[in-house]
XYZ file of N, CA and C in Angstrom:
600
model
N -45.403 74.926 90.714
C -44.370 74.109 90.108
C -44.335 74.369 88.609
N -43.159 74.566 88.080
C -43.009 74.870 86.664
C -43.093 73.589 85.842
N -43.867 73.632 84.767
C -44.001 72.463 83.899
C -43.211 72.675 82.616
N -42.808 71.578 82.011
C -42.058 71.637 80.761
C -43.048 71.663 79.611
N -42.982 72.652 78.721
C -43.926 72.691 77.597
C -43.691 71.539 76.628
N -44.796 71.075 76.034
C -44.754 70.003 75.024
C -44.099 68.723 75.555
N -44.282 68.465 76.825
C -43.704 67.246 77.391
C -44.717 66.121 77.321
N -44.281 64.989 76.785
C -45.115 63.796 76.742
C -44.460 62.735 77.607
N -45.125 62.354 78.661
C -44.555 61.342 79.550
C -44.437 60.021 78.816
N -43.305 59.340 78.933
C -43.154 58.045 78.260
C -44.066 57.010 78.881
N -44.656 56.169 78.042
C -45.504 55.102 78.578
C -44.612 53.989 79.098
N -45.132 53.239 80.024
C -44.347 52.189 80.646
C -43.910 51.132 79.655
N -42.674 50.685 79.778
C -42.150 49.663 78.881
C -42.890 48.355 79.058
N -43.355 48.079 80.260
C -44.010 46.817 80.542
C -45.529 46.954 80.591
N -46.091 47.912 79.865
C -47.527 48.139 79.937
C -48.380 46.921 79.556
N -47.944 46.049 78.629
C -48.767 44.870 78.338
C -48.716 43.797 79.419
N -47.752 43.845 80.328
C -47.596 42.763 81.292
C -48.800 42.551 82.210
N -49.493 43.621 82.660
C -50.698 43.349 83.456
C -51.752 42.549 82.674
N -51.898 42.834 81.385
C -52.841 42.066 80.573
C -52.347 40.639 80.391
N -51.049 40.506 80.220
C -50.445 39.178 80.128
C -50.718 38.390 81.405
N -50.571 39.051 82.545
C -50.836 38.410 83.830
C -52.301 37.984 83.929
N -53.214 38.850 83.462
C -54.644 38.534 83.515
C -54.972 37.316 82.654
N -54.410 37.267 81.446
C -54.646 36.125 80.551
C -54.077 34.849 81.172
N -52.865 34.961 81.727
C -52.266 33.807 82.377
C -53.102 33.315 83.549
N -53.642 34.235 84.320
C -54.483 33.869 85.463
C -55.754 33.162 85.004
N -56.356 33.669 83.920
C -57.554 33.012 83.358
C -57.221 31.588 82.939
N -56.061 31.409 82.263
C -55.663 30.078 81.809
C -55.415 29.137 82.982
N -54.791 29.642 84.042
C -54.509 28.805 85.216
C -55.812 28.403 85.910
N -56.711 29.363 86.093
C -58.005 29.067 86.724
C -58.795 28.070 85.877
N -58.797 28.277 84.544
C -59.510 27.362 83.651
C -58.924 25.955 83.726
N -57.592 25.876 83.845
C -56.942 24.561 83.918
C -57.369 23.800 85.164
N -57.466 24.520 86.288
C -57.878 23.861 87.524
C -59.383 23.576 87.535
N -60.158 24.448 86.895
C -61.615 24.277 86.894
C -62.059 23.164 85.950
N -61.420 23.127 84.766
C -61.842 22.171 83.734
C -60.983 20.916 83.760
N -59.718 21.073 84.154
C -58.789 19.945 84.119
C -58.113 19.872 82.764
N -57.249 18.861 82.558
C -56.579 18.714 81.263
C -57.592 18.636 80.126
N -57.318 19.397 79.073
C -58.259 19.460 77.957
C -58.307 18.131 77.208
N -59.486 17.744 76.799
C -59.709 16.548 75.980
C -60.681 16.930 74.869
N -60.818 16.075 73.843
C -61.806 16.394 72.799
C -63.221 16.562 73.331
N -63.477 16.052 74.525
C -64.822 16.190 75.111
C -64.989 17.505 75.876
N -63.894 18.292 76.005
C -63.984 19.555 76.725
C -64.971 20.486 76.042
N -65.921 20.970 76.810
C -66.966 21.872 76.303
C -67.726 21.276 75.122
N -67.863 19.936 75.089
C -68.566 19.316 73.952
C -70.062 19.597 73.969
N -70.534 20.233 75.031
C -71.957 20.621 75.053
C -72.218 21.802 74.119
N -71.152 22.502 73.708
C -71.295 23.610 72.756
C -71.211 23.044 71.350
N -72.270 23.180 70.569
C -72.313 22.572 69.242
C -71.404 23.273 68.241
N -71.236 24.573 68.366
C -70.415 25.327 67.420
C -68.926 25.078 67.689
N -68.218 24.530 66.680
C -66.788 24.287 66.847
C -66.041 25.600 67.013
N -66.500 26.656 66.350
C -65.850 27.961 66.479
C -65.898 28.442 67.924
N -67.067 28.386 68.550
C -67.198 28.828 69.941
C -66.400 27.933 70.883
N -66.397 26.621 70.586
C -65.645 25.692 71.419
C -64.147 26.005 71.361
N -63.622 26.181 70.136
C -62.190 26.453 69.990
C -61.837 27.846 70.508
N -62.808 28.754 70.494
C -62.594 30.089 71.062
C -62.341 29.980 72.563
N -63.120 29.143 73.241
C -63.020 29.014 74.693
C -61.889 28.082 75.119
N -61.656 27.013 74.357
C -60.644 26.040 74.776
C -59.215 26.540 74.545
N -59.048 27.712 73.968
C -57.702 28.273 73.863
C -57.147 28.625 75.244
N -58.023 28.740 76.223
C -57.583 29.048 77.587
C -57.459 27.791 78.443
N -57.647 26.622 77.805
C -57.488 25.341 78.491
C -56.363 24.585 77.791
N -55.580 23.823 78.536
C -54.406 23.169 77.966
C -54.407 21.669 78.225
N -53.523 20.978 77.498
C -53.468 19.520 77.583
C -52.996 19.032 78.946
N -52.220 19.836 79.605
C -51.684 19.474 80.908
C -50.794 20.586 81.430
N -50.078 20.288 82.491
C -49.258 21.311 83.146
C -48.165 21.838 82.234
N -47.441 20.935 81.537
C -46.350 21.381 80.678
C -46.843 22.245 79.542
N -47.966 21.878 78.952
C -48.557 22.670 77.858
C -48.905 24.067 78.359
N -49.509 24.137 79.527
C -49.867 25.423 80.128
C -48.617 26.252 80.424
N -47.617 25.645 81.029
C -46.392 26.364 81.388
C -45.685 26.897 80.142
N -45.573 26.074 79.108
C -44.907 26.509 77.873
C -45.606 27.712 77.257
N -46.930 27.676 77.220
C -47.662 28.794 76.624
C -47.610 30.045 77.501
N -47.615 29.873 78.810
C -47.499 31.037 79.696
C -46.116 31.673 79.579
N -45.087 30.850 79.474
C -43.732 31.375 79.266
C -43.658 32.113 77.930
N -44.267 31.531 76.901
C -44.308 32.199 75.597
C -45.034 33.530 75.664
N -46.119 33.581 76.411
C -46.880 34.827 76.566
C -46.043 35.904 77.254
N -45.317 35.522 78.297
C -44.470 36.480 79.009
C -43.331 36.966 78.107
N -42.728 36.051 77.355
C -41.619 36.425 76.467
C -42.081 37.408 75.400
N -43.236 37.141 74.793
C -43.760 38.044 73.757
C -44.105 39.405 74.358
N -44.768 39.393 75.527
C -45.158 40.661 76.162
C -43.944 41.458 76.602
N -42.938 40.776 77.152
C -41.737 41.458 77.621
C -40.859 41.894 76.447
N -40.673 41.001 75.477
C -39.789 41.299 74.363
C -40.299 42.380 73.438
N -41.624 42.405 73.226
C -42.199 43.381 72.301
C -43.122 44.366 72.996
N -43.030 44.440 74.321
C -43.927 45.313 75.080
C -43.844 46.766 74.672
N -42.631 47.215 74.309
C -42.463 48.620 73.940
C -43.125 48.950 72.608
N -43.472 47.932 71.839
C -44.075 48.159 70.525
C -45.580 48.401 70.611
N -46.179 48.056 71.747
C -47.627 48.119 71.906
C -48.027 49.145 72.959
N -49.144 49.814 72.740
C -49.831 50.462 73.846
C -50.681 49.382 74.517
N -51.153 49.654 75.715
C -51.966 48.664 76.409
C -53.229 48.341 75.615
N -53.868 49.370 75.062
C -55.080 49.160 74.269
C -54.810 48.352 73.011
N -53.684 48.634 72.367
C -53.336 47.890 71.154
C -53.032 46.436 71.491
N -52.353 46.210 72.604
C -52.063 44.841 73.027
C -53.355 44.071 73.279
N -54.308 44.704 73.964
C -55.577 44.047 74.260
C -56.342 43.735 72.979
N -56.424 44.709 72.068
C -57.162 44.484 70.819
C -56.492 43.411 69.969
N -55.162 43.402 69.951
C -54.444 42.401 69.167
C -54.624 41.004 69.769
N -54.586 40.907 71.095
C -54.784 39.626 71.761
C -56.181 39.081 71.503
N -57.181 39.942 71.610
C -58.558 39.512 71.344
C -58.726 39.089 69.898
N -58.147 39.872 68.979
C -58.224 39.530 67.563
C -57.532 38.200 67.289
N -56.407 37.957 67.979
C -55.660 36.712 67.773
C -56.480 35.501 68.192
N -57.131 35.594 69.345
C -57.928 34.471 69.837
C -59.100 34.192 68.890
N -59.774 35.248 68.441
C -60.913 35.084 67.534
C -60.441 34.571 66.168
N -59.351 35.139 65.653
C -58.848 34.742 64.343
C -58.443 33.264 64.324
N -57.706 32.834 65.345
C -57.243 31.443 65.381
C -58.431 30.483 65.470
N -59.440 30.842 66.267
C -60.642 30.005 66.350
C -61.306 29.891 64.985
N -61.381 31.001 64.257
C -61.959 30.967 62.914
C -61.096 30.182 61.944
N -59.779 30.334 62.060
C -58.861 29.649 61.143
C -58.969 28.135 61.277
N -58.948 27.622 62.522
C -59.010 26.168 62.711
C -60.428 25.639 62.514
N -61.394 26.549 62.397
C -62.776 26.121 62.133
C -63.063 26.019 60.645
N -62.536 26.993 59.851
C -62.959 27.089 58.450
C -61.835 27.092 57.415
N -60.638 27.508 57.759
C -59.571 27.601 56.748
C -58.735 26.327 56.723
N -58.194 25.920 57.854
C -57.533 24.610 57.992
C -58.264 23.870 59.103
N -59.419 23.294 58.787
C -60.271 22.730 59.846
C -59.576 21.621 60.643
N -59.711 21.718 61.957
C -59.226 20.688 62.861
C -60.413 20.000 63.510
N -60.168 18.789 63.997
C -61.224 18.092 64.732
C -61.359 18.625 66.154
N -60.243 19.195 66.640
C -60.227 19.667 68.022
C -59.020 20.560 68.214
N -59.150 21.566 69.072
C -58.029 22.484 69.316
C -58.123 23.055 70.718
N -56.944 23.214 71.361
C -56.895 23.879 72.660
C -55.544 24.570 72.814
N -55.452 25.520 73.731
C -54.191 26.193 74.008
C -54.048 27.529 73.310
N -53.071 28.300 73.774
C -52.853 29.667 73.288
C -51.759 29.772 72.229
N -51.201 28.664 71.779
C -50.030 28.741 70.903
C -50.314 29.464 69.590
N -51.485 29.261 69.007
C -51.814 29.951 67.757
C -51.875 31.459 67.945
N -52.542 31.885 69.009
C -52.625 33.321 69.304
C -51.246 33.900 69.600
N -50.390 33.122 70.277
C -49.033 33.591 70.575
C -48.222 33.800 69.301
N -48.418 32.935 68.311
C -47.725 33.115 67.036
C -48.149 34.430 66.376
N -49.436 34.748 66.465
C -49.909 36.004 65.879
C -49.325 37.203 66.613
N -49.320 37.171 67.930
C -48.753 38.272 68.713
C -47.262 38.439 68.427
N -46.562 37.324 68.266
C -45.128 37.377 67.972
C -44.876 38.061 66.632
N -45.648 37.693 65.620
C -45.467 38.281 64.285
C -45.777 39.777 64.302
N -46.854 40.160 64.978
C -47.201 41.579 65.053
C -46.122 42.354 65.794
N -45.668 41.839 66.930
C -44.611 42.508 67.687
C -43.327 42.620 66.879
N -42.988 41.563 66.166
C -41.780 41.574 65.336
C -41.899 42.594 64.212
N -43.068 42.653 63.587
C -43.280 43.630 62.519
C -43.203 45.061 63.016
N -43.796 45.328 64.170
C -43.739 46.674 64.739
C -42.313 47.047 65.156
N -41.546 46.050 65.607
C -40.145 46.307 65.946
C -39.344 46.680 64.704
N -39.647 46.032 63.583
C -38.988 46.382 62.325
C -39.304 47.823 61.928
N -40.560 48.201 62.085
C -40.955 49.572 61.750
C -40.211 50.563 62.649
N -40.088 50.213 63.930
C -39.421 51.117 64.874
C -37.937 51.286 64.567
N -37.290 50.227 64.067
C -35.853 50.315 63.756
C -35.614 50.725 62.307
N -36.691 50.921 61.538
C -36.613 51.296 60.119
C -35.821 50.274 59.305
N -35.912 49.006 59.706
C -35.380 47.857 58.971
C -33.861 47.805 58.881
N -33.154 48.807 59.334
C -31.705 48.824 59.190
C -31.052 49.226 60.494
N -29.729 49.280 60.486
C -29.008 49.710 61.674
C -28.664 48.545 62.572
N -27.865 48.810 63.588
C -27.393 47.732 64.462
C -28.486 47.061 65.276
N -29.622 47.736 65.474
C -30.694 47.128 66.273
C -31.557 46.178 65.459
N -31.375 46.146 64.140
C -32.259 45.346 63.296
C -31.798 43.902 63.143
N -30.496 43.632 63.325
C -30.028 42.277 63.038
C -30.643 41.200 63.935
N -30.936 41.445 65.235
C -31.609 40.387 66.002
C -33.006 40.084 65.459
N -33.650 41.105 64.899
C -34.987 40.892 64.339
C -34.924 39.980 63.119
N -33.900 40.170 62.288
C -33.738 39.300 61.117
C -33.470 37.860 61.540
N -32.725 37.672 62.625
C -32.492 36.315 63.135
C -33.809 35.687 63.581
N -34.672 36.480 64.226
C -35.977 35.963 64.659
C -36.861 35.620 63.469
N -36.790 36.439 62.415
C -37.557 36.139 61.201
C -37.104 34.813 60.615
N -35.795 34.639 60.477
C -35.253 33.391 59.922
C -35.618 32.207 60.815
N -35.563 32.404 62.130
C -35.931 31.339 63.052
C -37.389 30.942 62.912
N -38.263 31.937 62.771
C -39.689 31.660 62.602
C -39.946 30.925 61.295
N -39.316 31.377 60.203
C -39.490 30.714 58.904
C -38.983 29.278 58.951
N -37.844 29.069 59.608
C -37.294 27.722 59.731
C -38.230 26.834 60.543
N -38.790 27.375 61.628
C -39.740 26.633 62.458
C -40.972 26.235 61.655
N -41.498 27.184 60.885
C -42.690 26.891 60.072
C -42.395 25.848 59.009
N -41.186 25.921 58.420
C -40.802 24.932 57.418
C -40.732 23.539 58.028
N -40.137 23.437 59.204
C -40.069 22.148 59.887
C -41.463 21.625 60.220
N -42.316 22.525 60.687
C -43.676 22.118 61.043
C -44.486 21.721 59.817
N -44.200 22.369 58.682
C -44.933 22.022 57.452
C -44.601 20.600 57.024
N -43.334 20.193 57.272
C -42.901 18.841 56.910
C -43.327 17.809 57.951
N -43.595 18.274 59.177
C -43.922 17.349 60.263
C -45.385 16.916 60.181
N -45.680 15.700 60.629
C -47.068 15.226 60.584
C -47.963 15.861 61.643
N -47.368 16.435 62.684
C -48.179 17.055 63.736
C -48.848 16.054 64.642
N -48.160 14.968 64.907
C -48.688 13.931 65.771
C -48.586 14.285 67.243
N -48.854 13.313 68.111
C -48.822 13.581 69.548
C -47.410 13.868 70.049
N -47.325 14.736 71.014
C -46.058 15.107 71.629
C -46.030 14.516 73.030
N -44.959 13.787 73.346
C -44.903 13.113 74.648
C -44.827 14.101 75.801
N -44.152 15.247 75.580
C -44.048 16.248 76.642
C -45.397 16.903 76.910
N -46.100 17.241 75.821
C -47.392 17.909 75.964
C -48.520 16.930 76.261
N -48.272 15.650 76.026
C -49.273 14.596 76.247
C -50.506 14.785 75.364
N -50.259 15.159 74.119
C -51.356 15.328 73.176
C -50.842 15.840 71.842
N -51.740 15.996 70.876
C -51.328 16.438 69.542
C -50.933 17.909 69.501
N -49.978 18.233 68.642
C -49.568 19.619 68.423
C -50.357 20.162 67.230
N -51.074 21.257 67.432
C -51.927 21.833 66.383
C -51.096 22.767 65.509
N -50.372 22.195 64.557
C -49.499 22.992 63.696
C -50.305 23.947 62.817
N -51.514 23.568 62.459
C -52.366 24.442 61.638
C -52.645 25.751 62.368
N -52.811 25.680 63.687
C -53.066 26.900 64.461
C -51.848 27.812 64.453
N -50.651 27.238 64.443
C -49.436 28.045 64.366
C -49.371 28.792 63.039
N -49.660 28.064 61.953
C -49.678 28.707 60.630
C -50.755 29.784 60.575
N -51.906 29.485 61.153
C -52.986 30.468 61.179
C -52.614 31.706 61.965
N -51.900 31.519 63.083
C -51.459 32.661 63.868
C -50.502 33.545 63.109
N -49.561 32.934 62.383
C -48.601 33.710 61.583
C -49.332 34.479 60.484
N -50.250 33.803 59.801
C -51.021 34.479 58.751
C -51.838 35.627 59.335
N -52.450 35.411 60.482
C -53.218 36.471 61.136
C -52.344 37.660 61.510
N -51.108 37.383 61.945
C -50.188 38.465 62.275
C -49.822 39.295 61.064
N -49.601 38.626 59.938
C -49.275 39.343 58.691
C -50.451 40.221 58.261
N -51.665 39.681 58.361
C -52.864 40.451 57.986
C -53.039 41.653 58.917
N -52.839 41.430 60.224
C -52.984 42.515 61.205
C -51.979 43.630 60.921
N -50.745 43.239 60.599
C -49.716 44.236 60.275
C -50.082 45.020 59.018
N -50.610 44.319 58.009
C -51.006 44.986 56.775
C -52.112 46.007 57.034
N -53.062 45.640 57.882
C -54.144 46.569 58.230
C -53.587 47.773 58.981
N -52.682 47.520 59.927
C -52.080 48.624 60.683
C -51.327 49.588 59.766
N -50.546 49.021 58.844
C -49.786 49.868 57.902
C -50.724 50.668 57.029
N -51.838 50.058 56.601
C -52.823 50.777 55.787
C -53.466 51.902 56.551
N -53.788 51.658 57.823
C -54.399 52.705 58.641
C -53.434 53.857 58.886
N -52.167 53.533 59.075
C -51.173 54.578 59.307
C -51.016 55.459 58.069
N -51.066 54.849 56.896
C -50.933 55.624 55.664
C -52.128 56.551 55.473
N -53.298 56.094 55.898
C -54.479 56.947 55.785
C -54.388 58.170 56.676
N -53.691 58.040 57.817
C -53.591 59.131 58.782
C -52.366 60.024 58.549
N -51.593 59.712 57.499
C -50.417 60.550 57.225
C -50.590 61.321 55.921
C-alpha cells in the first residue's frame, strides 16, 4: 500500500472527552460513596490543603454535581481541539492542585468542595489557546471576545456579591475558588507562551 509522505494524521477533536468522562465518573462515585459534602467531609485529614484537594470531587448535592459535570463537558467539547490528551490531563491536574492551594493560602476559605474552581481555570486556558489558534483576529475570533467579556462580567458580579448560600446548590458558593481558577488559567497560559518562545 502506498503511503503519503510527510502525512500527519489529525488527532481526534474529542480527545479530552475520555478524561472528562473519567473525572465525571470519579465525582459521581465519590458523591454516592461520601454523600452530600459538608464541612465535616474528610475532617479526619488535618491539612486543609489535602482536604480541599480531595473534596473537589465531592459536591453539595445532585444539582451542584450536575452543574459542574455539564460545565466539564462544555469546556472539554468546546475547547477540545485546543488540547492534546496529555495537555488536558496535565492542565486538569494542575487546576485541581492550584485551586486547593489558592483556597488554602491566597484567599483562605473555611471549607471548599466541587470542581467549579478547576473548571474556571480550564475555561481560561482553553479560551487563551483558542485565541492563539485564531491569531486574535478574523471572523472566528468574535465569539471568543464575547466569552471574554462574559467571563469578566461574571467575575465583576461575583466580586460584588457576598457569596452566601445558594438555594439551588443548597450551600455556599465559593467565589474565591472561581477567582483562583481564573488566575491559575492566566498563569498557566503565561507559562505555556514562555515555553513556546523558548522552543522557537
